[in-house]
PDB file of C-alpha atoms in Angstrom:
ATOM      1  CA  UNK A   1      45.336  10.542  -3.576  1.00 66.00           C
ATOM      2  CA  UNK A   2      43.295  12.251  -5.904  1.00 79.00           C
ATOM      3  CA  UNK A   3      43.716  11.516  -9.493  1.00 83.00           C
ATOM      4  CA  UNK A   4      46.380   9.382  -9.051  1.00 81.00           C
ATOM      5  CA  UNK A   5      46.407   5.472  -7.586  1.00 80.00           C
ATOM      6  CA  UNK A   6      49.669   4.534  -5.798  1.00 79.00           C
ATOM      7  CA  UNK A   7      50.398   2.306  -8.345  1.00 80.00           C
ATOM      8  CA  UNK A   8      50.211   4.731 -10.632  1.00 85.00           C
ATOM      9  CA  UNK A   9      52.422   7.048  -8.438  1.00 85.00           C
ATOM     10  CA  UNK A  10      55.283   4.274  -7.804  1.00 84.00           C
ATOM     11  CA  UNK A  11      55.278   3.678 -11.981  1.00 84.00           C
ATOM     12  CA  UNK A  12      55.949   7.147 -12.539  1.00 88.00           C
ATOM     13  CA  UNK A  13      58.614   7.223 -10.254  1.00 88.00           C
ATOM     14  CA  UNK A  14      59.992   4.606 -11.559  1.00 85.00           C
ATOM     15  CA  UNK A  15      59.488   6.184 -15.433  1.00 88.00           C
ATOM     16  CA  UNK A  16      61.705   9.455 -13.978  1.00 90.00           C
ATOM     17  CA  UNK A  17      64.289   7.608 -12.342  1.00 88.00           C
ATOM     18  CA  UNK A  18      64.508   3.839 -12.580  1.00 82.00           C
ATOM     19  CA  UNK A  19      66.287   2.179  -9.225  1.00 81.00           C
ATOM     20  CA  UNK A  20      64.723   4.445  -6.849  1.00 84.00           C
ATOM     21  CA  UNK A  21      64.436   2.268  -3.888  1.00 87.00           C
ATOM     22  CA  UNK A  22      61.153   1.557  -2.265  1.00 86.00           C
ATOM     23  CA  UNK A  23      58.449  -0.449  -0.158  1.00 88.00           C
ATOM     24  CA  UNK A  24      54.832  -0.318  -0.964  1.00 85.00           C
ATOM     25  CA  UNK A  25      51.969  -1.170   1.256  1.00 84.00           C
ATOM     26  CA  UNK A  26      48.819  -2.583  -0.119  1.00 75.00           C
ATOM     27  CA  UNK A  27      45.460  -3.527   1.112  1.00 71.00           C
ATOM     28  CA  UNK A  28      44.679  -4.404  -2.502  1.00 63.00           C
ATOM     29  CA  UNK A  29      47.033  -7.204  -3.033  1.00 64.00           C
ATOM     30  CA  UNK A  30      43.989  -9.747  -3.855  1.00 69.00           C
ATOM     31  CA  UNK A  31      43.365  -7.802  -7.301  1.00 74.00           C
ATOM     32  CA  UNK A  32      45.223 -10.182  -9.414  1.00 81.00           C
ATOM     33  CA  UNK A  33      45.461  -7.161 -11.936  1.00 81.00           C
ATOM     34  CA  UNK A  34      46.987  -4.849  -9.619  1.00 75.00           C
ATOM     35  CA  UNK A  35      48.876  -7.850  -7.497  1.00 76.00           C
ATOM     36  CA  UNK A  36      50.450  -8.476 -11.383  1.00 82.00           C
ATOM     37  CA  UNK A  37      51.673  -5.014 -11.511  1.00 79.00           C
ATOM     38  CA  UNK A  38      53.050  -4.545  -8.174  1.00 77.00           C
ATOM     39  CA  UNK A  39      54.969  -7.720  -8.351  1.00 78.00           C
ATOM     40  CA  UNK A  40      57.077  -6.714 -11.535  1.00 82.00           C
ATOM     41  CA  UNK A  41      58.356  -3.257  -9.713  1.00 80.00           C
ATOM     42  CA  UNK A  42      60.613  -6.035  -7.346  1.00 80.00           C
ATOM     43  CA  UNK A  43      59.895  -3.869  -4.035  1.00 81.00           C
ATOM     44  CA  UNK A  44      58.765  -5.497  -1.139  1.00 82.00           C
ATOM     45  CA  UNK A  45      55.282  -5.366  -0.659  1.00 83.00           C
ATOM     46  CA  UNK A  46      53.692  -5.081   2.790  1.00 87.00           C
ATOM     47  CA  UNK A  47      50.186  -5.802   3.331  1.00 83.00           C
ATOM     48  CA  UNK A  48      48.013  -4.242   5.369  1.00 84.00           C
ATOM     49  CA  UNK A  49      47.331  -4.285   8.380  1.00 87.00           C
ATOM     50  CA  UNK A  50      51.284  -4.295   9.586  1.00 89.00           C
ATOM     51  CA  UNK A  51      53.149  -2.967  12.317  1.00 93.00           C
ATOM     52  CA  UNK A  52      55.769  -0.589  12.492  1.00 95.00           C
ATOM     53  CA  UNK A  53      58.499  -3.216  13.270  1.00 95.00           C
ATOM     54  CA  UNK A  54      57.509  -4.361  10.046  1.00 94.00           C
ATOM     55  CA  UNK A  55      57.206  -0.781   7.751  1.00 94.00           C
ATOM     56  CA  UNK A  56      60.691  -0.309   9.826  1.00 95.00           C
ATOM     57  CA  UNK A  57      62.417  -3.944   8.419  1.00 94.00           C
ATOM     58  CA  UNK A  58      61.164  -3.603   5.424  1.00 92.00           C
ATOM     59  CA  UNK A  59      62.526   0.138   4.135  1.00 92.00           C
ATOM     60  CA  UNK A  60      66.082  -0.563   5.931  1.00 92.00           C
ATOM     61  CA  UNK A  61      65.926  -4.208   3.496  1.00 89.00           C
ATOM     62  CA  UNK A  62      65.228  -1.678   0.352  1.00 88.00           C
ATOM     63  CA  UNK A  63      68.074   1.117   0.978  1.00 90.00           C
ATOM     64  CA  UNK A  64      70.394  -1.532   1.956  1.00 88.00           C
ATOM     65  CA  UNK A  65      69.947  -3.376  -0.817  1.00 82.00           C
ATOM     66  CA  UNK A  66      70.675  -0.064  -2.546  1.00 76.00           C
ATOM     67  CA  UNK A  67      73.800   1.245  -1.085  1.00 72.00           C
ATOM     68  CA  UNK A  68      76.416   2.034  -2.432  1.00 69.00           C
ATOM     69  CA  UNK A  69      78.616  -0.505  -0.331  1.00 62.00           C
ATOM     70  CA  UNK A  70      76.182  -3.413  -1.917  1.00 53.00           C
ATOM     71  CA  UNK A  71      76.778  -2.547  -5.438  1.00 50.00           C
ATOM     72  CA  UNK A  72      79.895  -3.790  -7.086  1.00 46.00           C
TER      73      UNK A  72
END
């Protein structure tokens, strides 16, 4: 993305509208700056390479964990 890391991207989302439910997928996970960071948004983190069993599994986990139904 230019000007913008996804990081960056997922913090602002986060900034507009905290609880917005999400996944992110890394290949920089071994950045212990950027591993820091991604680890106090509590999404799941996928790391590349991963299949799409995986990407699949781990998005219905995040709006699961979100619905309404879940929430009491």
């Amino acid at each position: 993305m230019p000007r913008r890391s996804g990081l960056e991207l997922v913090e602002a989302v986060f900034a507009f509208k905290q609880g917005t439910p999400g996944v992110v997928m890394s290949g920089y996970t071994s950045d212990p700056e950027g591993a820091a960071r991604l680890g106090a948004l509590n999404l799941p983190i996928l790391n590349k390479p991963t299949t799409p069993t995986q990407v699949l599994g781990a998005i219905r986990q995040a709006l699961s964990a979100h619905s309404p139904s879940t929430r009491r």
